[in-house]
CSV table of C-alpha atoms in Angstrom, one decimal:
chain,number,residue,atom,x,y,z
O,4,MET,CA,74.1,112.4,86.8
O,5,LYS,CA,76.4,115.3,86.1
O,6,VAL,CA,79.6,115.3,88.2
O,7,LEU,CA,82.0,118.3,88.2
O,8,VAL,CA,85.7,117.6,88.7
O,9,THR,CA,87.9,120.5,89.5
O,10,GLY,CA,91.6,119.8,88.9
O,11,SER,CA,90.5,117.4,86.2
O,12,ASN,CA,93.9,117.4,84.4
O,13,GLY,CA,95.8,116.6,87.6
O,14,PHE,CA,97.0,113.2,88.7
O,15,ILE,CA,93.9,112.2,90.7
O,16,GLY,CA,91.6,114.1,88.4
O,17,LYS,CA,92.6,112.3,85.3
O,18,ASN,CA,92.2,108.9,86.9
O,19,LEU,CA,88.9,109.8,88.4
O,20,CYS,CA,87.5,111.3,85.2
O,21,VAL,CA,88.3,108.4,82.9
O,22,THR,CA,86.7,106.1,85.5
O,23,LEU,CA,83.6,108.2,85.8
O,24,GLU,CA,83.3,108.4,82.0
O,25,ASN,CA,83.1,104.6,81.8
O,26,ARG,CA,80.1,104.5,84.1
O,27,GLU,CA,76.7,104.4,82.5
O,28,GLY,CA,74.6,107.5,83.0
O,29,MET,CA,77.5,109.6,84.2
O,30,ASP,CA,78.2,113.0,82.6
O,31,VAL,CA,81.6,114.4,83.6
O,32,LEU,CA,82.1,118.1,83.7
O,33,ARG,CA,85.8,119.2,83.8
O,34,PHE,CA,87.4,122.3,85.3
O,35,ASP,CA,91.1,123.0,85.4
O,36,ALA,CA,93.8,125.7,85.2
O,37,GLY,CA,93.3,128.1,82.4
O,38,GLN,CA,89.5,128.2,82.6
O,39,SER,CA,87.7,131.3,83.9
O,40,LEU,CA,85.4,132.1,86.7
O,41,GLU,CA,82.6,132.3,84.2
O,42,ASP,CA,83.4,128.7,83.1
O,43,LEU,CA,83.2,127.6,86.7
O,44,LYS,CA,79.9,129.3,87.2
O,45,ALA,CA,78.5,127.6,84.1
O,46,LEU,CA,79.7,124.2,85.2
O,47,CYS,CA,78.4,124.6,88.7
O,48,SER,CA,75.0,125.5,87.5
O,49,GLU,CA,74.8,122.1,85.8
O,50,ALA,CA,76.5,119.9,88.4
O,51,ASP,CA,74.7,117.4,90.7
O,52,PHE,CA,77.9,116.6,92.6
O,53,ILE,CA,81.4,118.1,92.9
O,54,PHE,CA,84.8,116.6,93.4
O,55,HIS,CA,87.0,119.5,94.3
O,56,LEU,CA,90.5,118.2,93.6
O,57,ALA,CA,92.1,121.4,92.3
O,58,GLY,CA,94.8,122.9,94.5
O,59,VAL,CA,98.4,124.1,94.7
O,60,ASN,CA,101.3,122.1,96.3
O,61,ARG,CA,104.4,123.3,94.6
O,62,PRO,CA,104.0,127.1,93.9
O,63,GLU,CA,106.7,129.6,93.1
O,64,ASN,CA,105.6,131.8,96.0
O,65,VAL,CA,104.4,130.7,99.4
O,66,GLU,CA,101.4,133.1,99.1
O,67,GLU,CA,100.0,130.9,96.3
O,68,PHE,CA,99.2,128.1,98.8
O,69,GLU,CA,96.4,130.1,100.4
O,70,ARG,CA,95.2,131.5,97.1
O,71,GLY,CA,95.2,128.1,95.3
O,72,ASN,CA,93.9,126.0,98.2
O,73,LEU,CA,91.7,128.1,100.5
O,74,GLY,CA,91.0,130.9,97.9
O,75,LEU,CA,89.8,128.6,95.1
O,76,THR,CA,87.7,126.6,97.6
O,77,GLU,CA,86.0,129.7,98.8
O,78,THR,CA,85.3,130.8,95.3
O,79,LEU,CA,83.7,127.5,94.5
O,80,LEU,CA,81.4,127.7,97.5
O,81,ASP,CA,80.6,131.3,96.9
O,82,VAL,CA,79.5,130.4,93.3
O,83,LEU,CA,77.2,127.6,94.7
O,84,ASP,CA,75.7,130.1,97.2
O,85,GLU,CA,75.2,132.7,94.6
O,86,GLN,CA,73.3,130.2,92.4
O,87,ARG,CA,71.5,128.9,95.4
O,88,HIS,CA,72.7,125.5,94.4
O,89,PRO,CA,73.9,123.6,97.5
O,90,ILE,CA,75.1,120.2,96.3
O,91,PRO,CA,77.4,117.5,97.8
O,92,VAL,CA,81.1,118.4,97.7
O,93,VAL,CA,84.1,116.1,98.2
O,94,LEU,CA,87.3,117.9,98.9
O,95,SER,CA,90.8,116.5,98.2
O,96,SER,CA,93.0,117.5,101.2
O,97,SER,CA,96.2,116.0,102.6
O,98,THR,CA,97.6,114.5,105.7
O,99,GLN,CA,99.8,117.5,105.7
O,100,ALA,CA,96.8,119.5,107.0
O,101,LEU,CA,98.1,118.2,110.4
O,102,LEU,CA,101.4,120.0,109.9
O,103,ASP,CA,102.3,123.6,110.7
O,104,ASN,CA,103.6,124.6,107.3
O,105,PRO,CA,102.2,126.9,104.6
O,106,TYR,CA,100.8,124.0,102.5
O,107,GLY,CA,99.3,122.3,105.5
O,108,LYS,CA,97.7,125.4,106.9
O,109,SER,CA,96.1,126.2,103.6
O,110,LYS,CA,94.7,122.7,103.3
O,111,ARG,CA,93.4,122.8,106.9
O,112,GLN,CA,91.7,126.1,106.2
O,113,ALA,CA,90.1,124.8,103.1
O,114,GLU,CA,88.8,121.7,105.1
O,115,LYS,CA,87.3,124.0,107.7
O,116,ARG,CA,85.6,126.1,105.2
O,117,VAL,CA,84.0,123.2,103.3
O,118,LEU,CA,82.9,121.4,106.5
O,119,GLU,CA,81.3,124.6,107.9
O,120,TRP,CA,79.6,125.3,104.6
O,121,GLY,CA,78.1,121.8,104.4
O,122,LYS,CA,76.9,121.9,108.0
O,123,ALA,CA,75.3,125.4,107.6
O,124,ARG,CA,73.4,124.3,104.4
O,125,GLY,CA,72.6,120.8,105.4
O,126,VAL,CA,74.6,119.4,102.5
O,127,LYS,CA,76.8,116.3,102.6
O,128,VAL,CA,80.5,117.1,102.3
O,129,VAL,CA,83.6,115.0,102.8
O,130,ALA,CA,87.2,116.2,103.2
O,131,TYR,CA,89.7,113.4,102.3
O,132,ARG,CA,93.1,113.6,103.9
O,133,PHE,CA,95.3,111.7,101.4
O,134,PRO,CA,98.9,110.7,102.2
O,135,ASN,CA,101.3,110.2,99.3
O,136,VAL,CA,99.4,108.9,96.3
O,137,PHE,CA,101.1,106.8,93.6
O,138,GLY,CA,100.1,105.3,90.3
O,139,LYS,CA,100.0,105.9,86.6
O,140,TRP,CA,100.0,109.5,85.2
O,141,CYS,CA,101.6,111.0,88.3
O,142,ARG,CA,104.0,113.8,87.3
O,143,PRO,CA,107.7,112.9,88.0
O,144,ASN,CA,110.2,115.3,89.4
O,145,TYR,CA,107.4,117.2,91.1
O,146,ASN,CA,106.1,116.1,94.4
O,147,SER,CA,106.1,112.3,94.3
O,148,VAL,CA,109.2,110.2,95.1
O,149,VAL,CA,107.5,107.1,93.6
O,150,ALA,CA,106.8,108.9,90.3
O,151,THR,CA,110.3,110.5,90.2
O,152,TRP,CA,112.1,107.2,91.0
O,153,CYS,CA,110.0,105.1,88.6
O,154,HIS,CA,110.7,107.6,85.8
O,155,ALA,CA,114.5,107.6,86.5
O,156,ILE,CA,115.0,103.9,87.1
O,157,ALA,CA,113.0,103.0,84.0
O,158,ARG,CA,115.6,105.1,82.1
O,159,GLY,CA,118.6,103.7,83.8
O,160,GLU,CA,119.3,106.9,85.7
O,161,GLU,CA,120.7,107.2,89.2
O,162,ILE,CA,118.4,108.1,92.1
O,163,ARG,CA,119.2,110.1,95.2
O,164,ILE,CA,118.3,108.7,98.7
O,165,ASP,CA,119.0,111.2,101.5
O,166,ASP,CA,117.6,109.2,104.3
O,167,PRO,CA,117.2,105.4,103.5
O,168,SER,CA,115.3,104.8,106.8
O,169,LYS,CA,112.6,107.4,106.2
O,170,THR,CA,109.2,105.7,106.1
O,171,LEU,CA,106.5,106.7,103.7
O,172,THR,CA,102.7,106.1,103.9
O,173,LEU,CA,101.3,105.5,100.4
O,174,VAL,CA,98.0,104.9,98.8
O,175,TYR,CA,97.4,103.6,95.3
O,176,ILE,CA,95.5,105.7,92.8
O,177,ASP,CA,93.0,103.0,92.0
O,178,HIS,CA,92.2,102.6,95.7
O,179,VAL,CA,91.8,106.4,95.9
O,180,VAL,CA,89.3,106.4,93.0
O,181,ILE,CA,87.4,103.5,94.5
O,182,GLU,CA,87.0,105.5,97.7
O,183,LEU,CA,85.9,108.6,95.8
O,184,LEU,CA,83.3,106.6,94.1
O,185,ARG,CA,82.1,105.4,97.5
O,186,ALA,CA,81.7,109.0,98.5
O,187,LEU,CA,79.7,109.7,95.3
O,188,GLU,CA,77.4,106.9,96.3
O,189,GLY,CA,77.1,108.3,99.8
O,190,ARG,CA,79.2,105.6,101.5
O,191,PRO,CA,82.6,107.3,102.3
O,192,THR,CA,85.1,105.7,104.6
O,193,LEU,CA,85.6,108.1,107.5
O,194,ASP,CA,88.3,108.1,110.2
O,195,GLU,CA,87.7,108.7,113.9
O,196,GLU,CA,87.7,112.5,113.3
O,197,GLY,CA,85.2,112.3,110.5
O,198,PHE,CA,87.7,112.9,107.6
O,199,GLY,CA,87.6,110.7,104.5
O,200,THR,CA,90.3,108.1,104.3
O,201,VAL,CA,91.5,105.3,102.0
O,202,PRO,CA,91.5,102.1,104.0
O,203,ILE,CA,94.2,100.3,102.0
O,204,ARG,CA,97.6,101.9,102.9
O,205,PHE,CA,101.2,100.8,102.5
O,206,ARG,CA,104.2,101.8,104.6
O,207,VAL,CA,107.7,101.4,103.1
O,208,THR,CA,111.1,102.9,103.8
O,209,LEU,CA,112.9,104.7,101.0
O,210,ALA,CA,115.6,102.0,101.0
O,211,GLU,CA,112.9,99.3,100.5
O,212,LEU,CA,111.1,101.3,97.8
O,213,ALA,CA,114.4,101.8,95.9
O,214,GLU,CA,115.2,98.1,96.2
O,215,ARG,CA,111.8,97.0,94.8
O,216,LEU,CA,111.9,99.4,91.9
O,217,LYS,CA,115.5,98.3,91.0
O,218,ALA,CA,114.3,94.7,91.0
O,219,PHE,CA,111.6,95.6,88.6
O,220,GLN,CA,114.2,97.2,86.3
O,221,ALA,CA,116.4,94.1,86.6
O,222,SER,CA,113.5,91.7,85.8
O,223,ARG,CA,114.1,91.9,82.1
O,224,GLU,CA,117.5,90.2,82.8
O,225,THR,CA,116.6,88.0,85.8
O,226,LEU,CA,113.1,87.2,84.4
O,227,PHE,CA,111.7,87.3,87.9
O,228,LEU,CA,108.2,88.6,88.2
O,229,PRO,CA,107.1,90.7,91.3
O,230,ASP,CA,105.2,88.9,94.0
O,231,CYS,CA,101.7,89.7,92.8
O,232,ALA,CA,100.2,88.1,95.9
O,233,ASP,CA,101.8,91.1,97.7
O,234,LEU,CA,99.3,93.9,97.0
O,235,PHE,CA,101.9,96.7,97.3
O,236,ASP,CA,104.3,94.9,94.9
O,237,LYS,CA,101.4,94.4,92.4
O,238,CYS,CA,100.4,98.1,92.5
O,239,LEU,CA,104.0,99.3,92.5
O,240,TYR,CA,104.9,97.2,89.5
O,241,ALA,CA,102.0,98.4,87.5
O,242,THR,CA,103.1,102.0,88.4
O,243,TYR,CA,106.7,101.3,87.4
O,244,LEU,CA,105.7,99.9,84.0
O,245,SER,CA,103.6,103.0,83.3
O,246,TYR,CA,106.8,105.1,83.3
O,247,LEU,CA,108.6,103.0,80.7
O,248,PRO,CA,109.5,105.1,77.7
O,249,GLU,CA,107.2,104.3,74.8
O,250,THR,CA,110.3,103.4,72.8
O,251,ASP,CA,111.4,100.8,75.4
O,252,LEU,CA,108.4,98.6,75.9
O,253,ALA,CA,110.0,95.6,74.2
O,254,TYR,CA,112.9,93.4,75.2
O,255,GLU,CA,114.5,90.2,73.8
O,256,LEU,CA,114.8,86.9,75.4
O,257,PHE,CA,118.1,84.9,75.5
O,258,ASN,CA,117.7,82.0,73.0
O,259,ARG,CA,119.6,78.7,73.5
O,260,GLU,CA,119.9,77.3,69.9
O,261,ASP,CA,121.0,74.0,68.6
O,262,PRO,CA,120.2,71.8,65.6
O,263,ARG,CA,116.9,70.8,67.3
O,264,GLY,CA,115.6,74.4,67.4
O,265,CYS,CA,115.7,76.9,70.2
O,266,LEU,CA,114.6,77.4,73.8
O,267,ALA,CA,114.2,80.5,75.9
O,268,GLU,CA,113.2,81.2,79.5
O,269,PHE,CA,110.3,83.7,79.6
O,270,ILE,CA,109.3,84.4,83.2
O,271,LYS,CA,110.2,83.2,86.7
O,272,SER,CA,108.5,83.4,90.0
O,273,PRO,CA,109.6,82.0,93.4
O,274,HIS,CA,105.9,81.2,94.0
O,275,CYS,CA,104.8,80.0,90.6
O,276,GLY,CA,107.9,78.5,89.0
O,277,GLN,CA,108.9,79.4,85.5
O,278,LEU,CA,107.7,79.5,81.9
O,279,PHE,CA,109.7,78.5,78.8
O,280,VAL,CA,109.0,78.8,75.1
O,281,SER,CA,110.6,76.6,72.4
O,282,ARG,CA,110.8,76.1,68.7
O,283,THR,CA,111.4,72.6,67.5
O,284,LYS,CA,112.3,71.5,64.0
O,285,PRO,CA,110.2,68.9,62.1
O,286,GLY,CA,111.0,65.3,63.1
O,287,VAL,CA,112.9,66.3,66.3
O,288,THR,CA,112.1,65.0,69.7
O,289,ARG,CA,112.7,66.8,73.0
O,290,GLY,CA,112.5,65.3,76.5
O,291,HIS,CA,113.1,61.7,77.3
O,292,HIS,CA,113.5,62.5,81.0
O,293,TRP,CA,111.5,62.4,84.2
O,294,HIS,CA,111.3,64.2,87.6
O,295,HIS,CA,110.8,63.2,91.2
O,296,THR,CA,108.9,66.3,92.4
O,297,LYS,CA,108.9,68.8,89.6
O,298,VAL,CA,105.7,69.0,87.5
O,299,GLU,CA,105.2,70.7,84.2
O,300,LYS,CA,102.5,71.6,81.7
O,301,PHE,CA,103.0,71.6,77.9
O,302,LEU,CA,100.9,73.7,75.5
O,303,VAL,CA,101.5,73.5,71.7
O,304,VAL,CA,100.6,76.8,70.3
O,305,GLU,CA,101.7,76.2,66.7
O,306,GLY,CA,102.4,73.1,64.7
O,307,GLN,CA,101.6,69.4,65.4
O,308,ALA,CA,103.2,67.0,67.9
O,309,VAL,CA,102.8,63.8,69.8
O,310,ILE,CA,103.6,63.7,73.5
O,311,ARG,CA,104.4,60.3,75.0
O,312,PHE,CA,104.5,59.2,78.6
O,313,ARG,CA,105.7,56.1,80.4
O,314,ARG,CA,105.8,55.3,84.1
O,315,VAL,CA,109.5,54.7,85.0
O,316,ASP,CA,108.6,51.3,86.6
O,317,GLU,CA,106.4,50.1,83.7
O,318,ASP,CA,106.6,49.4,79.9
O,319,GLU,CA,103.3,50.8,78.7
O,320,VAL,CA,103.5,54.0,76.6
O,321,VAL,CA,100.6,56.5,76.4
O,322,SER,CA,100.5,59.0,73.5
O,323,TYR,CA,98.6,62.2,73.0
O,324,GLU,CA,98.4,64.0,69.6
O,325,VAL,CA,98.2,67.8,70.0
O,326,SER,CA,98.0,70.7,67.6
O,327,GLY,CA,98.2,74.4,67.6
O,328,GLU,CA,94.9,74.5,65.8
O,329,LYS,CA,93.1,73.2,69.0
O,330,TRP,CA,94.9,74.2,72.1
O,331,LYS,CA,95.2,71.4,74.7
O,332,VAL,CA,97.3,71.5,77.9
O,333,LEU,CA,99.2,68.3,78.9
O,334,ASP,CA,100.0,67.8,82.6
O,335,ILE,CA,103.4,66.1,83.2
O,336,PRO,CA,103.2,64.1,86.4
O,337,PRO,CA,106.3,63.2,88.5
O,338,GLY,CA,107.6,59.7,88.0
O,339,MET,CA,106.7,59.5,84.3
O,340,THR,CA,109.3,59.8,81.6
O,341,HIS,CA,108.0,61.9,78.8
O,342,SER,CA,108.9,63.3,75.3
O,343,ILE,CA,107.5,65.6,72.7
O,344,THR,CA,108.0,65.0,68.9
O,345,ASN,CA,107.3,67.4,66.1
O,346,THR,CA,105.2,65.3,63.7
O,347,GLY,CA,104.4,68.2,61.4
O,348,THR,CA,106.1,69.8,58.4
O,349,ARG,CA,106.9,73.2,60.0
O,350,ASP,CA,108.4,74.4,63.2
O,351,LEU,CA,106.6,73.4,66.5
O,352,VAL,CA,106.1,76.2,69.0
O,353,THR,CA,105.5,75.1,72.6
O,354,LEU,CA,105.0,76.7,75.9
O,355,PHE,CA,106.4,74.8,78.9
O,356,TRP,CA,105.5,75.6,82.5
O,357,ALA,CA,107.4,74.1,85.5
O,358,ASN,CA,106.3,74.5,89.1
O,359,GLU,CA,109.8,75.3,90.3
O,360,ILE,CA,112.7,77.4,89.0
O,361,LEU,CA,115.5,75.3,87.5
O,362,ASP,CA,118.4,74.7,89.9
O,363,PRO,CA,121.4,73.6,87.9
O,364,GLU,CA,122.9,72.0,91.1
O,365,ASN,CA,119.7,70.0,91.7
O,366,PRO,CA,117.7,69.9,88.5
O,367,ASP,CA,115.4,67.0,89.4
O,368,THR,CA,115.7,65.8,85.8
O,369,PHE,CA,116.8,62.2,85.0
O,370,ARG,CA,117.4,60.9,81.5
O,371,LEU,CA,115.3,57.9,80.4
O,372,GLU,CA,113.9,57.0,77.0
O,373,VAL,CA,110.2,56.8,76.8
């Protein structure tokens, strides 16, 4: 199937094109600024389906709204009529089509033209009214506050909030692409007025948005992960990371070093506890303590070790030999004192997971030799 995407170099266009290109039997035809009318005619003659995403939203002159939104849409439909090639068309519009401003008017006129064209020719057409779309590859300092703030905060720059209480309605780019693919398959999600819509939407105030993004920035110091059970946090965090400078993708952990080796906290989560990584010298033993409620998991990723357990009210010791050559996870139950000893000739590297974040005032950790 040959699918033409106009505006293929735009934010939505890029994400849609790379997704389509990874689908078997899909041939993506691209049209964007700089290409000619003859190019458009040639592409239309081949296409089986059209995603019309091209448009204008931040022109130098107001007149460009009508030319870039309504005008280009009419040109596309005229080409299809000229070639007697009526095929399904999906139009990318905006919720601003409901507003009485130059951009909204031009989008509303383009919607009307597409819908009338489809009805007159018996062709399936859908006009999607998208609210603010966010995600990877959106241009910062243009028309997206999410992109602009992600770009700035990822670089340690200040952001401007004129009205902290202003509420935004957002949709995530992956959800937009999923919905466009539904339209391609003839299963678009329509609202009560018959316009295409993305069913998963998020509402957030500017103050809340700024707070979340700043928490992402601080996470390299706090080590707190976003709440990935919160779909908005999950999507927003992925978006934020996509704006990190390519020269700033790495950061160091704070190591606590002593003669035994070193230990560093890796990540924390109020829902999932925290993860540590340690390096232990040959012959050194860590642990010799137990917990009432806290549970842990040990995973030796490099070297050799023996992990020993003993119930605090019994004398029997149970031992497990582990090695980085064959990964084995050890559960650390409550009420059992435990230790880990490096039995190899090189440093032992171990991952430790605990189901709760360490509280120095109430560590739930009690010293007791195994």
